[in-house]
């Protein structure tokens, strides 16, 4: 079986490529001239330089693949238009290329985000796939636009959409700062009330993504591939403390206005940089939500998926990887 992965040079995409290689797939990956290939070096992956803007080249690439996993996307941008170009327009070019060149494909899997659904109102009501979406950021709105493009092909192609929650694990640059701060003996907590999140280890996530891509039940469906539990930040900080081997760990409550202010300052200075800041006003808005939780029930029922890696084990492995690779 041949599989095309977009975004294979990134955190989630590279782990997905590894898992598909283990399963005996022939893996093709699109890359850019500027791509860092550190996670793909010396692996039997066919690398093809291509942009999601070039539909003619995409048609050539997808014409004889069995599966497409569209992991590529932008998580930080300076404008909504930049988000849309990557997360909506790139998706449209790719799925149009598949429809035009390979309409009998086994599956087109779109890797979306929990940000599409938005936060929920209480711990007793985790977001479900059938709930109306309420994205609160430009990123979430652009990923919703990408989902809408894919869903418009629901009657023409076998499509599946996967929405991961927050993901952690080796190779993840996004959560590294939390571990870096933790290594200094500090545990930041946003606001003065408990906030709950869904989390998933990258190994669990890619296992769930492949289950969704291979199951006949998942055609035309959307899934949260997520943890069995919801975690509040004091517990996450305690797990982090143990993972880093810290005896003393100062937990600091940061007022929500200060979080929003820091996001605004970071965004302001980001305007003078070529790259958009990872932390800005909208990311700060994400951080202060009380319940970023989603239900694992549909994936369990349809796919038999349950997360297997306990948070402490996952944080222990991630901390060791960061330290061994001198990331913290």
Coordinates of C-alpha atoms in Angstrom, one line a residue:
X1 CA 0.0 0.0 0.0
X2 CA 1.2 3.5 -0.9
X3 CA 0.5 6.4 1.4
X4 CA 1.2 10.1 0.9
X5 CA 1.8 12.2 4.0
X6 CA 1.8 16.0 3.9
X7 CA 3.5 17.6 6.8
X8 CA 5.7 14.6 7.4
X9 CA 8.7 16.7 8.5
X10 CA 6.7 18.0 11.5
X11 CA 6.0 16.6 15.0
X12 CA 2.9 14.6 14.3
X13 CA 3.6 13.9 10.7
X14 CA 7.0 12.4 11.4
X15 CA 5.6 10.0 14.0
X16 CA 2.8 9.0 11.6
X17 CA 5.4 8.3 9.0
X18 CA 7.3 6.1 11.5
X19 CA 4.2 4.1 12.4
X20 CA 3.1 3.6 8.8
X21 CA 6.6 2.3 7.9
X22 CA 6.4 -0.1 10.8
X23 CA 3.1 -1.4 9.3
X24 CA 4.8 -2.0 6.0
X25 CA 3.4 0.9 4.0
X26 CA 5.3 2.6 1.2
X27 CA 5.5 6.2 2.4
X28 CA 5.8 9.2 0.2
X29 CA 6.2 12.7 1.8
X30 CA 5.9 16.1 0.3
X31 CA 8.6 18.5 1.4
X32 CA 9.5 22.2 0.8
X33 CA 12.9 23.6 -0.1
X34 CA 13.2 25.0 3.4
X35 CA 12.0 21.8 5.2
X36 CA 14.1 20.5 8.0
X37 CA 14.4 16.7 7.3
X38 CA 15.9 15.8 10.7
X39 CA 13.1 13.3 11.5
X40 CA 13.1 11.6 8.1
X41 CA 16.9 11.1 7.6
X42 CA 18.0 7.6 6.7
X43 CA 14.4 6.3 6.5
X44 CA 12.9 4.6 3.5
X45 CA 10.6 7.5 2.6
X46 CA 10.3 8.9 -0.9
X47 CA 10.7 12.6 -0.6
X48 CA 9.0 14.8 -3.2
X49 CA 9.5 18.6 -3.3
X50 CA 6.0 20.0 -3.8
X51 CA 3.8 22.8 -2.5
X52 CA 0.1 22.5 -1.7
X53 CA -0.2 25.6 -4.0
X54 CA 0.8 23.5 -7.0
X55 CA -2.2 21.5 -7.9
X56 CA -0.7 20.2 -11.2
X57 CA 2.2 18.6 -9.3
X58 CA -0.1 17.3 -6.6
X59 CA -2.2 15.5 -9.3
X60 CA 1.0 13.7 -10.4
X61 CA 1.9 12.7 -6.9
X62 CA -1.5 11.4 -5.8
X63 CA -2.4 9.5 -8.9
X64 CA -1.4 6.1 -7.7
X65 CA -1.4 6.3 -3.9
X66 CA -3.9 4.3 -1.7
X67 CA -4.1 6.7 1.2
X68 CA -3.5 10.4 1.7
X69 CA -2.9 11.8 5.3
X70 CA -3.1 15.6 5.1
X71 CA -1.2 16.6 8.2
X72 CA 0.3 19.8 6.8
X73 CA -1.0 23.1 8.2
X74 CA 0.0 26.4 9.9
X75 CA -0.4 26.8 13.7
X76 CA 1.0 30.4 13.8
X77 CA 0.4 33.2 11.3
X78 CA 0.3 37.0 11.2
X79 CA -3.1 37.2 9.6
X80 CA -6.3 35.2 9.1
X81 CA -5.6 35.3 5.4
X82 CA -2.3 33.5 6.0
X83 CA -4.1 30.9 8.1
X84 CA -6.6 30.3 5.3
X85 CA -4.0 30.0 2.6
X86 CA -2.4 27.1 4.4
X87 CA -5.3 25.4 6.3
X88 CA -8.1 25.9 3.8
X89 CA -6.7 26.6 0.3
X90 CA -3.9 24.0 0.6
X91 CA -6.4 21.4 1.6
X92 CA -8.7 22.4 -1.3
X93 CA -5.9 22.0 -3.8
X94 CA -4.9 18.6 -2.4
X95 CA -8.4 17.1 -2.3
X96 CA -9.2 18.5 -5.7
X97 CA -6.0 16.9 -7.0
X98 CA -7.1 13.5 -5.5
X99 CA -10.6 13.8 -7.0
X100 CA -9.3 14.6 -10.4
X101 CA -6.3 12.1 -10.6
X102 CA -7.3 9.3 -8.2
X103 CA -11.1 9.2 -7.5
X104 CA -10.8 5.5 -6.4
X105 CA -8.5 6.3 -3.5
X106 CA -9.0 4.1 -0.4
X107 CA -9.1 7.1 2.0
X108 CA -8.4 10.8 2.3
X109 CA -7.7 11.6 6.0
X110 CA -7.7 15.2 7.1
X111 CA -5.8 16.0 10.4
X112 CA -7.8 18.9 11.9
X113 CA -7.8 20.1 15.5
X114 CA -9.9 20.3 18.6
X115 CA -9.7 24.1 18.1
X116 CA -12.4 23.7 15.4
X117 CA -14.9 22.7 18.0
X118 CA -13.9 25.3 20.6
X119 CA -14.0 25.0 24.4
X120 CA -17.0 23.6 26.3
X121 CA -18.9 25.1 29.2
X122 CA -18.4 22.4 31.9
X123 CA -16.5 19.4 33.0
X124 CA -19.7 17.3 32.5
X125 CA -20.1 18.2 28.9
X126 CA -17.0 17.4 26.8
X127 CA -17.4 18.4 23.2
X128 CA -18.7 15.7 20.9
X129 CA -18.3 15.3 17.2
X130 CA -22.0 16.0 16.6
X131 CA -21.9 19.3 18.5
X132 CA -22.0 22.6 16.7
X133 CA -18.6 24.1 16.2
X134 CA -17.6 27.4 18.0
X135 CA -13.9 28.1 17.2
X136 CA -12.6 31.1 19.1
X137 CA -9.3 31.8 17.2
X138 CA -8.2 32.4 13.6
X139 CA -6.4 29.1 13.7
X140 CA -9.5 27.2 14.8
X141 CA -11.7 29.0 12.2
X142 CA -9.2 28.3 9.4
X143 CA -9.1 24.6 10.3
X144 CA -12.9 24.6 10.3
X145 CA -12.8 26.0 6.8
X146 CA -10.4 23.2 5.8
X147 CA -12.8 20.6 7.3
X148 CA -15.7 22.2 5.3
X149 CA -13.7 21.7 2.1
X150 CA -13.1 18.1 2.9
X151 CA -16.7 17.5 3.9
X152 CA -17.9 18.9 0.6
X153 CA -16.3 15.8 -1.0
X154 CA -18.1 13.4 1.3
X155 CA -20.2 12.0 -1.5
X156 CA -17.4 11.9 -4.0
X157 CA -14.4 10.5 -2.0
X158 CA -14.0 8.3 1.1
X159 CA -13.0 11.0 3.6
X160 CA -12.3 10.9 7.3
X161 CA -11.5 13.8 9.6
X162 CA -9.5 13.5 12.8
X163 CA -9.4 16.2 15.5
X164 CA -6.6 15.8 18.0
X165 CA -6.6 17.7 21.3
X166 CA -3.3 19.0 22.7
X167 CA -0.6 16.6 21.7
X168 CA 2.7 16.0 23.5
X169 CA 5.7 13.7 23.2
X170 CA 9.3 13.5 21.8
X171 CA 10.0 16.0 19.0
X172 CA 7.3 18.4 20.1
X173 CA 8.6 22.0 20.0
X174 CA 5.3 23.5 21.3
X175 CA 5.2 22.0 24.7
X176 CA 8.9 22.3 25.3
X177 CA 8.7 25.7 27.0
X178 CA 6.5 24.2 29.7
X179 CA 9.2 21.6 30.4
X180 CA 11.9 24.2 30.2
X181 CA 10.1 26.3 32.8
X182 CA 9.5 23.2 34.9
X183 CA 13.2 22.4 34.8
X184 CA 13.7 25.7 36.6
X185 CA 11.4 24.5 39.4
X186 CA 8.4 26.6 38.3
X187 CA 4.9 25.4 37.5
X188 CA 2.8 28.2 36.0
X189 CA -1.0 27.9 36.4
X190 CA -3.3 30.1 34.3
X191 CA -5.9 32.0 36.4
X192 CA -7.2 31.2 39.9
X193 CA -9.7 28.5 39.0
X194 CA -9.0 24.9 37.8
X195 CA -8.8 24.5 34.0
X196 CA -9.2 21.1 32.4
X197 CA -7.8 19.9 29.1
X198 CA -7.7 16.8 27.0
X199 CA -4.2 15.5 26.2
X200 CA -2.9 12.8 23.9
X201 CA 0.6 11.3 23.6
X202 CA 1.9 11.3 20.0
X203 CA 2.2 7.5 19.8
X204 CA -1.5 7.1 20.9
X205 CA -2.5 9.8 18.4
X206 CA -0.9 8.3 15.3
X207 CA -2.2 4.9 16.3
X208 CA -5.7 6.4 16.4
X209 CA -5.2 8.2 13.1
X210 CA -4.3 5.0 11.3
X211 CA -7.2 3.2 12.9
X212 CA -9.5 5.9 11.6
X213 CA -7.9 5.8 8.2
X214 CA -8.2 2.0 7.8
X215 CA -11.7 1.4 9.3
X216 CA -14.7 1.1 7.0
X217 CA -16.9 2.6 9.7
X218 CA -15.0 5.8 9.7
X219 CA -15.8 6.8 6.1
X220 CA -17.4 10.2 6.0
X221 CA -17.0 10.6 9.8
X222 CA -15.2 13.0 12.2
X223 CA -13.3 11.7 15.3
X224 CA -11.7 13.1 18.4
X225 CA -8.6 10.9 19.0
X226 CA -8.1 11.9 22.6
X227 CA -7.3 10.8 26.2
X228 CA -9.7 8.8 28.4
X229 CA -9.2 11.4 31.2
X230 CA -9.4 15.1 31.5
X231 CA -6.5 16.8 33.3
X232 CA -6.4 19.9 35.3
X233 CA -3.3 22.0 35.5
X234 CA -2.3 21.3 39.1
X235 CA -2.2 17.6 38.2
X236 CA -0.2 18.3 35.0
X237 CA 2.3 20.3 37.0
X238 CA 2.6 17.5 39.6
X239 CA 3.2 15.0 36.8
X240 CA 5.8 17.4 35.3
X241 CA 7.5 17.8 38.6
X242 CA 8.0 14.0 38.9
X243 CA 9.1 13.6 35.3
X244 CA 11.8 16.2 35.8
X245 CA 12.9 14.8 39.2
X246 CA 12.2 18.0 41.0
X247 CA 11.8 18.0 44.8
X248 CA 10.9 21.7 45.0
X249 CA 8.4 23.0 42.5
X250 CA 6.9 26.5 42.9
X251 CA 3.4 26.6 41.5
X252 CA 2.6 30.2 40.3
X253 CA -0.9 31.4 39.6
X254 CA -0.8 33.9 36.8
X255 CA -3.9 36.2 36.6
X256 CA -5.8 35.9 33.3
X257 CA -5.4 39.6 32.4
X258 CA -1.7 39.2 32.7
X259 CA -1.8 36.2 30.3
X260 CA -3.8 38.2 27.8
X261 CA -1.4 41.1 28.2
X262 CA 1.6 39.0 27.6
X263 CA 0.0 37.6 24.5
X264 CA -0.6 41.1 23.2
X265 CA 3.0 42.2 23.9
X266 CA 4.4 39.1 22.2
X267 CA 2.1 39.7 19.2
X268 CA 3.2 43.4 19.0
X269 CA 6.9 42.5 18.8
X270 CA 6.1 39.6 16.5
X271 CA 5.1 42.3 13.9
X272 CA 8.7 43.2 13.6
X273 CA 9.9 39.6 12.9
X274 CA 9.7 37.6 9.7
X275 CA 8.1 34.7 11.6
X276 CA 4.8 35.0 13.4
X277 CA 5.0 34.6 17.2
X278 CA 3.8 31.2 18.5
X279 CA 2.3 33.0 21.6
X280 CA 0.0 35.9 20.8
X281 CA -3.4 37.3 21.9
X282 CA -5.3 34.4 20.5
X283 CA -3.1 31.8 22.0
X284 CA -3.5 33.6 25.3
X285 CA -7.2 33.4 24.8
X286 CA -6.9 29.6 24.3
X287 CA -4.9 29.4 27.6
X288 CA -7.5 31.0 29.8
X289 CA -10.5 28.8 28.7
X290 CA -11.8 26.6 31.6
X291 CA -12.6 23.5 29.6
X292 CA -10.7 22.4 26.5
X293 CA -12.1 18.8 26.7
X294 CA -13.5 16.5 24.1
X295 CA -15.2 13.1 24.3
X296 CA -13.3 9.9 23.4
X297 CA -16.6 7.9 23.1
X298 CA -17.2 7.9 19.4
X299 CA -13.6 6.7 18.6
X300 CA -13.9 4.0 21.2
X301 CA -17.3 2.8 19.8
X302 CA -16.5 2.9 16.1
X303 CA -12.7 2.2 16.1
X304 CA -12.1 0.4 19.4
X305 CA -9.6 3.2 20.2
X306 CA -8.5 4.0 23.7
X307 CA -5.5 5.9 24.8
X308 CA -2.9 3.6 26.3
X309 CA 0.0 5.8 27.5
X310 CA -0.6 7.1 31.0
X311 CA 0.2 10.8 31.5
X312 CA 3.1 10.1 34.0
X313 CA 4.7 7.6 31.7
X314 CA 4.3 9.9 28.7
X315 CA 5.8 12.9 30.5
X316 CA 8.7 10.8 31.8
X317 CA 9.5 9.8 28.3
X318 CA 9.1 13.3 26.9
X319 CA 11.3 14.9 29.6
X320 CA 14.0 12.3 29.1
X321 CA 13.9 12.9 25.3
X322 CA 14.1 16.7 25.8
X323 CA 17.1 16.3 28.2
X324 CA 18.9 13.7 26.0
X325 CA 18.5 15.9 22.9
X326 CA 19.5 19.1 24.8
X327 CA 16.2 20.7 24.1
X328 CA 15.8 21.8 27.7

